[in-house]
CSV table of C-alpha atoms in Angstrom, one decimal:
chain,number,residue,atom,x,y,z
A,1,UNK,CA,165.9,-89.6,21.6
A,2,UNK,CA,162.5,-90.5,23.4
A,3,UNK,CA,159.6,-88.5,22.0
A,4,UNK,CA,158.4,-88.1,25.6
A,5,UNK,CA,161.4,-86.5,26.8
A,6,UNK,CA,160.4,-83.0,28.1
A,7,UNK,CA,163.5,-81.6,26.9
A,8,UNK,CA,163.0,-83.0,23.4
A,9,UNK,CA,162.2,-80.3,20.6
A,10,UNK,CA,159.8,-81.5,17.9
A,11,UNK,CA,159.0,-78.0,16.6
A,12,UNK,CA,161.2,-74.7,16.9
A,13,UNK,CA,161.0,-71.4,16.0
A,14,UNK,CA,164.3,-69.7,15.3
A,15,UNK,CA,164.7,-65.8,15.1
A,16,UNK,CA,168.0,-64.7,13.6
A,17,UNK,CA,169.3,-61.1,13.8
A,18,UNK,CA,172.1,-60.3,11.4
A,19,UNK,CA,174.9,-58.0,12.1
A,20,UNK,CA,175.5,-54.6,10.4
A,21,UNK,CA,174.5,-56.0,6.8
A,22,UNK,CA,173.0,-54.1,4.0
A,23,UNK,CA,172.1,-57.3,1.8
A,24,UNK,CA,169.0,-59.1,1.3
A,25,UNK,CA,168.4,-61.8,3.8
A,26,UNK,CA,168.3,-64.5,1.0
A,27,UNK,CA,172.1,-64.6,1.5
A,28,UNK,CA,171.6,-66.3,4.8
A,29,UNK,CA,169.0,-68.7,3.5
A,30,UNK,CA,171.5,-69.9,0.9
A,31,UNK,CA,174.5,-69.9,3.5
A,32,UNK,CA,172.5,-72.1,5.8
A,33,UNK,CA,171.3,-74.5,3.0
A,34,UNK,CA,174.9,-75.1,1.7
A,35,UNK,CA,176.4,-75.4,5.0
A,36,UNK,CA,173.8,-77.4,6.6
A,37,UNK,CA,174.3,-80.1,3.9
A,38,UNK,CA,178.0,-80.1,4.5
A,39,UNK,CA,177.6,-80.4,8.1
A,40,UNK,CA,175.0,-83.0,7.8
A,41,UNK,CA,177.4,-85.0,5.8
A,42,UNK,CA,180.3,-84.6,8.2
A,43,UNK,CA,178.2,-85.3,11.3
A,44,UNK,CA,176.0,-88.1,10.0
A,45,UNK,CA,172.4,-86.7,10.3
A,46,UNK,CA,169.7,-85.9,7.9
A,47,UNK,CA,168.7,-82.3,7.2
A,48,UNK,CA,166.6,-80.6,4.5
A,49,UNK,CA,166.0,-76.9,3.9
A,50,UNK,CA,162.9,-75.9,2.1
A,51,UNK,CA,160.9,-72.6,1.4
A,52,UNK,CA,159.1,-71.1,4.5
A,53,UNK,CA,155.5,-72.1,5.3
A,54,UNK,CA,153.2,-69.4,5.8
A,55,UNK,CA,153.4,-65.5,5.9
A,56,UNK,CA,155.7,-63.4,8.0
A,57,UNK,CA,159.4,-62.4,8.0
A,58,UNK,CA,161.8,-63.8,5.5
A,59,UNK,CA,162.9,-67.3,6.4
A,60,UNK,CA,163.0,-71.0,5.7
A,61,UNK,CA,162.1,-74.3,7.0
A,62,UNK,CA,164.1,-77.1,8.1
A,63,UNK,CA,163.4,-80.8,8.6
A,64,UNK,CA,165.9,-83.0,10.5
A,65,UNK,CA,166.4,-86.5,11.7
A,66,UNK,CA,169.1,-86.5,14.4
A,67,UNK,CA,169.5,-89.3,17.0
A,68,UNK,CA,166.5,-91.0,15.5
A,69,UNK,CA,164.3,-87.8,16.3
A,70,UNK,CA,162.5,-85.7,13.9
A,71,UNK,CA,162.4,-82.1,14.3
A,72,UNK,CA,160.8,-79.4,12.5
A,73,UNK,CA,162.2,-75.8,12.5
A,74,UNK,CA,161.3,-72.5,11.2
A,75,UNK,CA,163.9,-69.9,10.7
A,76,UNK,CA,162.9,-66.3,10.5
A,77,UNK,CA,165.6,-63.4,9.7
A,78,UNK,CA,164.5,-60.3,11.7
A,79,UNK,CA,165.3,-57.7,9.0
A,80,UNK,CA,167.0,-54.3,9.8
A,81,UNK,CA,169.1,-54.1,6.7
A,82,UNK,CA,167.1,-51.3,5.2
A,83,UNK,CA,168.1,-49.2,8.2
A,84,UNK,CA,171.7,-50.1,7.5
A,85,UNK,CA,171.5,-49.3,3.8
A,86,UNK,CA,170.0,-45.8,4.9
A,87,UNK,CA,173.0,-45.1,7.1
A,88,UNK,CA,175.4,-45.9,4.2
A,89,UNK,CA,174.3,-43.3,1.9
A,90,UNK,CA,176.6,-40.7,3.0
A,91,UNK,CA,178.7,-38.9,0.4
A,92,UNK,CA,182.5,-39.1,0.3
A,93,UNK,CA,183.0,-35.8,2.4
A,94,UNK,CA,180.2,-37.0,4.7
A,95,UNK,CA,182.2,-40.3,5.2
A,96,UNK,CA,185.3,-38.2,6.3
A,97,UNK,CA,183.1,-36.4,8.6
A,98,UNK,CA,181.8,-39.6,10.1
A,99,UNK,CA,185.6,-40.6,10.4
A,100,UNK,CA,186.4,-37.7,12.6
A,101,UNK,CA,183.1,-37.9,14.8
A,102,UNK,CA,183.9,-41.6,15.3
A,103,UNK,CA,187.5,-41.1,16.2
A,104,UNK,CA,186.3,-38.4,18.6
A,105,UNK,CA,183.5,-40.7,20.2
A,106,UNK,CA,186.0,-43.3,21.1
A,107,UNK,CA,189.2,-41.5,21.8
A,108,UNK,CA,187.4,-38.6,23.7
A,109,UNK,CA,185.4,-41.0,26.0
A,110,UNK,CA,188.6,-43.2,26.6
A,111,UNK,CA,186.6,-46.0,25.3
A,112,UNK,CA,189.2,-46.8,22.6
A,113,UNK,CA,192.0,-47.4,25.4
A,114,UNK,CA,189.8,-49.7,27.5
A,115,UNK,CA,188.9,-51.6,24.5
A,116,UNK,CA,192.7,-52.1,23.5
A,117,UNK,CA,193.5,-53.4,27.0
A,118,UNK,CA,190.6,-55.8,26.6
A,119,UNK,CA,191.1,-57.2,23.0
A,120,UNK,CA,193.5,-55.8,20.6
A,121,UNK,CA,192.1,-57.9,17.5
A,122,UNK,CA,188.7,-56.2,17.0
A,123,UNK,CA,190.1,-52.8,17.8
A,124,UNK,CA,192.6,-53.1,15.1
A,125,UNK,CA,189.8,-54.3,13.0
A,126,UNK,CA,187.9,-51.0,13.9
A,127,UNK,CA,190.9,-48.9,13.1
A,128,UNK,CA,191.3,-50.4,9.6
A,129,UNK,CA,188.8,-48.4,7.8
A,130,UNK,CA,190.1,-45.2,9.5
A,131,UNK,CA,193.5,-45.9,8.4
A,132,UNK,CA,192.5,-46.9,4.8
A,133,UNK,CA,190.4,-43.8,4.4
A,134,UNK,CA,193.3,-41.8,5.5
A,135,UNK,CA,195.8,-43.5,3.1
A,136,UNK,CA,193.3,-43.2,0.2
A,137,UNK,CA,193.1,-39.4,0.9
A,138,UNK,CA,197.0,-39.2,1.1
A,139,UNK,CA,197.3,-40.9,-2.2
A,140,UNK,CA,194.9,-38.6,-4.0
A,141,UNK,CA,196.7,-35.4,-2.4
A,142,UNK,CA,200.0,-37.0,-3.2
A,143,UNK,CA,199.3,-37.8,-6.8
A,144,UNK,CA,197.4,-34.4,-7.3
A,145,UNK,CA,200.4,-32.3,-5.9
A,146,UNK,CA,202.8,-34.4,-7.9
A,147,UNK,CA,200.9,-33.7,-11.0
A,148,UNK,CA,200.5,-29.9,-10.3
A,149,UNK,CA,204.1,-29.5,-9.4
A,150,UNK,CA,205.1,-31.1,-12.8
A,151,UNK,CA,203.2,-28.4,-14.7
A,152,UNK,CA,205.3,-25.4,-16.2
A,153,UNK,CA,204.5,-22.0,-14.7
A,154,UNK,CA,201.9,-19.9,-16.5
A,155,UNK,CA,199.6,-17.1,-15.4
A,156,UNK,CA,197.3,-17.7,-12.4
A,157,UNK,CA,199.0,-21.1,-11.9
A,158,UNK,CA,198.3,-21.1,-8.3
A,159,UNK,CA,194.5,-21.3,-8.7
A,160,UNK,CA,195.1,-23.8,-11.5
A,161,UNK,CA,197.2,-26.1,-9.6
A,162,UNK,CA,194.9,-26.2,-6.7
A,163,UNK,CA,192.0,-27.1,-9.2
A,164,UNK,CA,194.1,-29.9,-10.4
A,165,UNK,CA,195.0,-31.1,-6.9
A,166,UNK,CA,191.3,-31.1,-6.0
A,167,UNK,CA,190.4,-32.8,-9.3
A,168,UNK,CA,192.8,-35.7,-8.8
A,169,UNK,CA,192.1,-36.2,-5.2
A,170,UNK,CA,188.2,-36.4,-6.2
A,171,UNK,CA,188.9,-38.9,-8.9
A,172,UNK,CA,191.1,-40.9,-6.6
A,173,UNK,CA,188.5,-41.0,-3.8
A,174,UNK,CA,185.8,-42.0,-6.2
A,175,UNK,CA,187.8,-44.6,-7.6
A,176,UNK,CA,188.5,-46.2,-4.3
A,177,UNK,CA,184.8,-45.7,-3.4
A,178,UNK,CA,184.0,-47.9,-6.6
A,179,UNK,CA,186.4,-50.6,-5.5
A,180,UNK,CA,184.9,-50.8,-1.8
A,181,UNK,CA,183.4,-54.2,-2.4
A,182,UNK,CA,186.9,-55.5,-2.2
A,183,UNK,CA,188.4,-53.0,0.2
A,184,UNK,CA,185.5,-52.6,2.8
A,185,UNK,CA,187.0,-49.4,4.0
A,186,UNK,CA,183.6,-47.3,3.5
A,187,UNK,CA,181.5,-50.4,4.6
A,188,UNK,CA,183.2,-50.6,8.0
A,189,UNK,CA,183.4,-46.9,8.5
A,190,UNK,CA,179.7,-46.6,8.2
A,191,UNK,CA,179.4,-49.6,10.7
A,192,UNK,CA,181.4,-47.9,13.4
A,193,UNK,CA,180.1,-44.4,12.8
A,194,UNK,CA,176.4,-45.9,13.2
A,195,UNK,CA,177.3,-46.6,16.7
A,196,UNK,CA,179.3,-43.8,17.4
A,197,UNK,CA,176.9,-41.1,16.1
A,198,UNK,CA,174.6,-42.2,19.0
A,199,UNK,CA,177.5,-42.5,21.5
A,200,UNK,CA,176.3,-46.1,22.2
A,201,UNK,CA,172.6,-45.5,22.2
A,202,UNK,CA,170.0,-47.1,20.0
A,203,UNK,CA,168.6,-44.5,17.4
A,204,UNK,CA,164.8,-44.1,17.5
A,205,UNK,CA,164.3,-45.8,14.1
A,206,UNK,CA,166.2,-48.8,15.3
A,207,UNK,CA,164.5,-48.7,18.8
A,208,UNK,CA,161.2,-48.9,16.9
A,209,UNK,CA,162.3,-52.0,14.9
A,210,UNK,CA,163.4,-53.8,18.0
A,211,UNK,CA,160.0,-53.3,19.6
A,212,UNK,CA,158.6,-54.9,16.3
A,213,UNK,CA,160.9,-57.8,16.8
A,214,UNK,CA,159.9,-58.3,20.3
A,215,UNK,CA,156.2,-58.4,19.2
A,216,UNK,CA,157.0,-61.2,16.8
A,217,UNK,CA,158.9,-63.1,19.2
A,218,UNK,CA,156.2,-62.7,21.9
A,219,UNK,CA,153.9,-64.2,19.3
A,220,UNK,CA,155.9,-67.2,19.0
A,221,UNK,CA,156.1,-67.8,22.6
A,222,UNK,CA,152.2,-68.1,22.6
A,223,UNK,CA,152.5,-70.7,19.8
A,224,UNK,CA,152.8,-74.6,19.9
A,225,UNK,CA,156.5,-74.7,19.4
A,226,UNK,CA,158.8,-76.6,22.1
A,227,UNK,CA,161.6,-73.9,21.8
A,228,UNK,CA,162.1,-70.3,20.8
A,229,UNK,CA,165.6,-69.6,19.9
A,230,UNK,CA,166.8,-66.1,19.4
A,231,UNK,CA,170.2,-65.6,17.6
A,232,UNK,CA,172.4,-62.6,17.4
A,233,UNK,CA,175.5,-62.3,15.4
A,234,UNK,CA,178.1,-59.7,15.5
A,235,UNK,CA,176.3,-56.4,15.8
A,236,UNK,CA,173.0,-58.4,16.0
A,237,UNK,CA,173.9,-59.7,19.3
A,238,UNK,CA,173.6,-56.7,21.3
A,239,UNK,CA,170.3,-56.2,19.7
A,240,UNK,CA,169.2,-59.5,20.7
A,241,UNK,CA,170.2,-58.8,24.2
A,242,UNK,CA,168.1,-55.8,24.5
A,243,UNK,CA,165.2,-57.3,22.8
A,244,UNK,CA,165.1,-60.2,25.2
A,245,UNK,CA,165.8,-58.1,28.2
A,246,UNK,CA,162.5,-56.0,27.1
A,247,UNK,CA,160.6,-59.4,26.9
A,248,UNK,CA,161.5,-60.5,30.2
A,249,UNK,CA,161.1,-57.0,31.9
A,250,UNK,CA,157.5,-57.1,30.6
A,251,UNK,CA,156.7,-60.5,31.7
A,252,UNK,CA,156.0,-61.8,28.3
A,253,UNK,CA,157.9,-65.2,28.7
A,254,UNK,CA,155.4,-67.5,29.7
A,255,UNK,CA,156.2,-70.2,32.5
A,256,UNK,CA,154.4,-72.9,30.7
A,257,UNK,CA,155.2,-72.1,27.2
A,258,UNK,CA,158.2,-72.8,25.0
A,259,UNK,CA,161.5,-72.7,26.4
A,260,UNK,CA,163.4,-69.3,25.6
A,261,UNK,CA,166.8,-69.2,24.6
A,262,UNK,CA,169.4,-66.8,23.5
A,263,UNK,CA,172.5,-67.6,21.5
A,264,UNK,CA,175.0,-64.8,20.8
A,265,UNK,CA,177.8,-65.4,18.2
A,266,UNK,CA,180.8,-63.3,17.4
A,267,UNK,CA,179.5,-60.7,19.5
A,268,UNK,CA,181.1,-57.0,19.7
A,269,UNK,CA,179.2,-55.7,22.7
A,270,UNK,CA,182.1,-53.9,24.1
A,271,UNK,CA,182.5,-51.8,21.2
A,272,UNK,CA,179.0,-50.4,22.1
A,273,UNK,CA,178.8,-50.9,25.9
A,274,UNK,CA,182.0,-49.0,26.5
A,275,UNK,CA,180.6,-45.8,25.2
A,276,UNK,CA,179.1,-43.4,27.5
A,277,UNK,CA,175.7,-43.2,25.8
A,278,UNK,CA,175.1,-46.9,26.1
A,279,UNK,CA,173.1,-46.7,29.2
A,280,UNK,CA,170.2,-48.7,27.8
A,281,UNK,CA,172.6,-51.7,26.8
A,282,UNK,CA,174.6,-51.7,30.0
A,283,UNK,CA,171.3,-51.9,32.0
A,284,UNK,CA,169.9,-54.7,29.6
A,285,UNK,CA,173.2,-56.7,30.1
A,286,UNK,CA,172.9,-56.5,34.0
A,287,UNK,CA,169.1,-57.2,33.9
A,288,UNK,CA,169.3,-60.2,31.6
A,289,UNK,CA,172.4,-61.8,33.3
A,290,UNK,CA,170.2,-62.9,36.2
A,291,UNK,CA,167.0,-64.1,34.5
A,292,UNK,CA,165.9,-67.7,35.4
A,293,UNK,CA,163.2,-67.8,32.4
A,294,UNK,CA,166.0,-68.0,29.9
A,295,UNK,CA,169.2,-69.7,28.8
A,296,UNK,CA,171.9,-67.7,27.2
A,297,UNK,CA,174.9,-69.0,25.4
A,298,UNK,CA,177.7,-66.9,24.1
A,299,UNK,CA,180.0,-68.4,21.4
A,300,UNK,CA,183.2,-66.7,20.1
A,301,UNK,CA,186.6,-67.9,19.0
A,302,UNK,CA,190.1,-66.3,19.4
A,303,UNK,CA,190.4,-67.3,15.7
A,304,UNK,CA,188.0,-64.7,14.9
A,305,UNK,CA,189.9,-61.4,15.0
A,306,UNK,CA,186.6,-59.2,14.4
A,307,UNK,CA,184.9,-60.5,17.8
A,308,UNK,CA,185.6,-59.7,21.3
A,309,UNK,CA,186.6,-63.5,21.8
A,310,UNK,CA,185.7,-65.2,25.2
A,311,UNK,CA,185.0,-61.8,26.7
A,312,UNK,CA,182.0,-62.2,29.2
A,313,UNK,CA,180.0,-59.2,27.7
A,314,UNK,CA,178.4,-58.4,31.2
A,315,UNK,CA,181.4,-58.8,33.3
A,316,UNK,CA,183.9,-56.7,30.9
A,317,UNK,CA,181.2,-53.9,30.6
A,318,UNK,CA,181.5,-53.5,34.5
A,319,UNK,CA,177.7,-54.3,35.2
A,320,UNK,CA,177.9,-57.8,36.4
A,321,UNK,CA,175.6,-58.2,39.4
A,322,UNK,CA,176.5,-60.4,42.4
A,323,UNK,CA,173.9,-63.1,41.2
A,324,UNK,CA,175.1,-63.2,37.7
A,325,UNK,CA,174.4,-66.4,36.0
A,326,UNK,CA,174.4,-65.7,32.2
A,327,UNK,CA,176.0,-65.9,29.7
A,328,UNK,CA,177.7,-69.2,29.6
A,329,UNK,CA,180.8,-68.4,27.5
A,330,UNK,CA,182.3,-71.0,25.4
A,331,UNK,CA,184.8,-71.0,22.4
A,332,UNK,CA,184.0,-72.5,19.0
A,333,UNK,CA,187.6,-73.3,19.1
A,334,UNK,CA,188.7,-73.1,15.5
A,335,UNK,CA,192.0,-74.7,15.9
A,336,UNK,CA,190.4,-77.9,17.0
A,337,UNK,CA,187.1,-77.9,15.3
A,338,UNK,CA,188.5,-76.8,11.8
A,339,UNK,CA,190.7,-79.2,9.9
A,340,UNK,CA,194.3,-77.9,8.9
A,341,UNK,CA,193.2,-77.8,5.2
A,342,UNK,CA,190.2,-75.7,6.2
A,343,UNK,CA,192.2,-73.4,8.3
A,344,UNK,CA,194.7,-72.9,5.7
A,345,UNK,CA,191.9,-72.0,3.0
A,346,UNK,CA,190.4,-69.5,5.6
A,347,UNK,CA,193.7,-67.8,6.6
A,348,UNK,CA,193.7,-64.1,6.1
A,349,UNK,CA,190.0,-64.1,5.3
A,350,UNK,CA,188.7,-62.1,8.3
A,351,UNK,CA,185.3,-61.5,7.3
A,352,UNK,CA,184.7,-65.3,6.4
A,353,UNK,CA,186.2,-66.3,9.8
A,354,UNK,CA,183.7,-64.0,11.3
A,355,UNK,CA,180.9,-66.0,9.6
A,356,UNK,CA,182.4,-69.3,10.6
A,357,UNK,CA,179.7,-69.7,13.6
A,358,UNK,CA,177.0,-70.1,10.9
A,359,UNK,CA,179.0,-72.6,8.8
A,360,UNK,CA,180.0,-76.2,8.9
A,361,UNK,CA,182.8,-77.4,11.1
A,362,UNK,CA,184.9,-80.6,10.6
A,363,UNK,CA,184.9,-81.5,14.2
A,364,UNK,CA,181.6,-80.0,15.6
A,365,UNK,CA,181.8,-81.9,19.0
A,366,UNK,CA,181.9,-78.6,20.8
A,367,UNK,CA,179.7,-76.5,18.8
A,368,UNK,CA,177.3,-77.3,15.8
A,369,UNK,CA,175.3,-74.6,14.6
A,370,UNK,CA,172.7,-76.8,12.6
A,371,UNK,CA,172.2,-79.3,15.7
A,372,UNK,CA,171.6,-76.3,17.7
A,373,UNK,CA,169.2,-74.7,15.4
A,374,UNK,CA,167.4,-77.8,14.1
A,375,UNK,CA,168.2,-80.7,16.3
A,376,UNK,CA,165.8,-82.4,18.8
A,377,UNK,CA,167.5,-81.0,22.0
A,378,UNK,CA,166.8,-77.4,23.6
A,379,UNK,CA,169.8,-75.4,23.8
A,380,UNK,CA,169.7,-75.4,27.7
A,381,UNK,CA,169.7,-79.3,27.6
A,382,UNK,CA,172.5,-79.6,24.9
A,383,UNK,CA,174.9,-77.5,27.4
A,384,UNK,CA,173.5,-78.4,30.8
A,385,UNK,CA,176.3,-78.7,33.2
A,386,UNK,CA,178.9,-77.2,30.8
A,387,UNK,CA,181.7,-75.2,32.4
A,388,UNK,CA,182.6,-71.8,30.8
A,389,UNK,CA,185.7,-71.6,28.9
A,390,UNK,CA,188.9,-71.6,31.2
A,391,UNK,CA,190.1,-68.7,29.0
A,392,UNK,CA,187.0,-66.5,29.6
A,393,UNK,CA,187.8,-62.9,30.3
A,394,UNK,CA,185.8,-61.4,33.1
A,395,UNK,CA,187.8,-58.6,34.4
A,396,UNK,CA,185.7,-55.2,34.2
A,397,UNK,CA,187.3,-52.8,31.8
A,398,UNK,CA,184.6,-50.0,32.5
A,399,UNK,CA,182.7,-49.1,35.6
A,400,UNK,CA,180.2,-46.8,34.3
A,401,UNK,CA,178.6,-44.5,37.0
A,402,UNK,CA,175.0,-45.1,35.6
A,403,UNK,CA,175.3,-48.8,35.8
């Protein structure tokens, strides 16, 4: 690539917003380091990941040589895992109370039925923790009742039998809670309850954190880099949308500064935007979809059952304006981009498939996460003239009065 090309990227700043994840962001650094090496081997370019230079958010530095051009990239993880952990401290009874509130939020508002008509896969994934928690309670009750009924009769046996049932139920629920690192029922329940508790609105603590993220991004836009790339994965996608909407409303994206781009991966926007209280998100979607100062690419895949694959998040939320230009919706096309051997290894590993967007592909012609985040071309130039996926879903499933 010609170093004088105005679309060339010699320095890039990437900001990555994880989904609902309570773990330390070092897992993303290690994932990037491992998968970048694998992708470079497949695609035939050079890439090196090293510790971050300077202070600030947690992150790492990437040096690449692609198409004969050298690019330096700093990746920062915008951390909200502490908020996630705080929302996951609910006791077992409180978690079952969350289950009831979450079911009511989606069923009572009609959002669940609209989501089912849109994509069944992610809705079934959302129903999984509800079903699993109810099954766990049923197992505990069944074992407790069976044990109580097997005891011979004795004085005051009614109260004793009830106590036995309660003790067995509690023991079984505690056992399942201890095994949740394999079952993920509590983890997913806390995830959906986090959104349902506020009926789709952002809680004040998260709004404050998003404002901090916006300040960090605005500072990078005043810096010497050629591109600022904001990435939101899973639940982090709608946070990224709202943050960038705020920056554009405030006029904080300079015309002569770095190019600003948004990449949303495996988004679950309808799970939030379909709720009645998500007025802020719906307004942000409508606003951001028309902005000329950004480029917005949305990547999903039908092979990812946890995302709303190929659903235009603006259009399906019922807020698409007549002059909508974003996002460009494309598919990561797991069937074509992953080898049969890799697809076989990933079969049934739904969480791993949901993270595939951050990993290496056997045939990355359509989408290469490491070329996008560390290569010598801006996101806008890389996908210039690209048509959206022919399977893109744009039918509006909701027409909120406040949109």
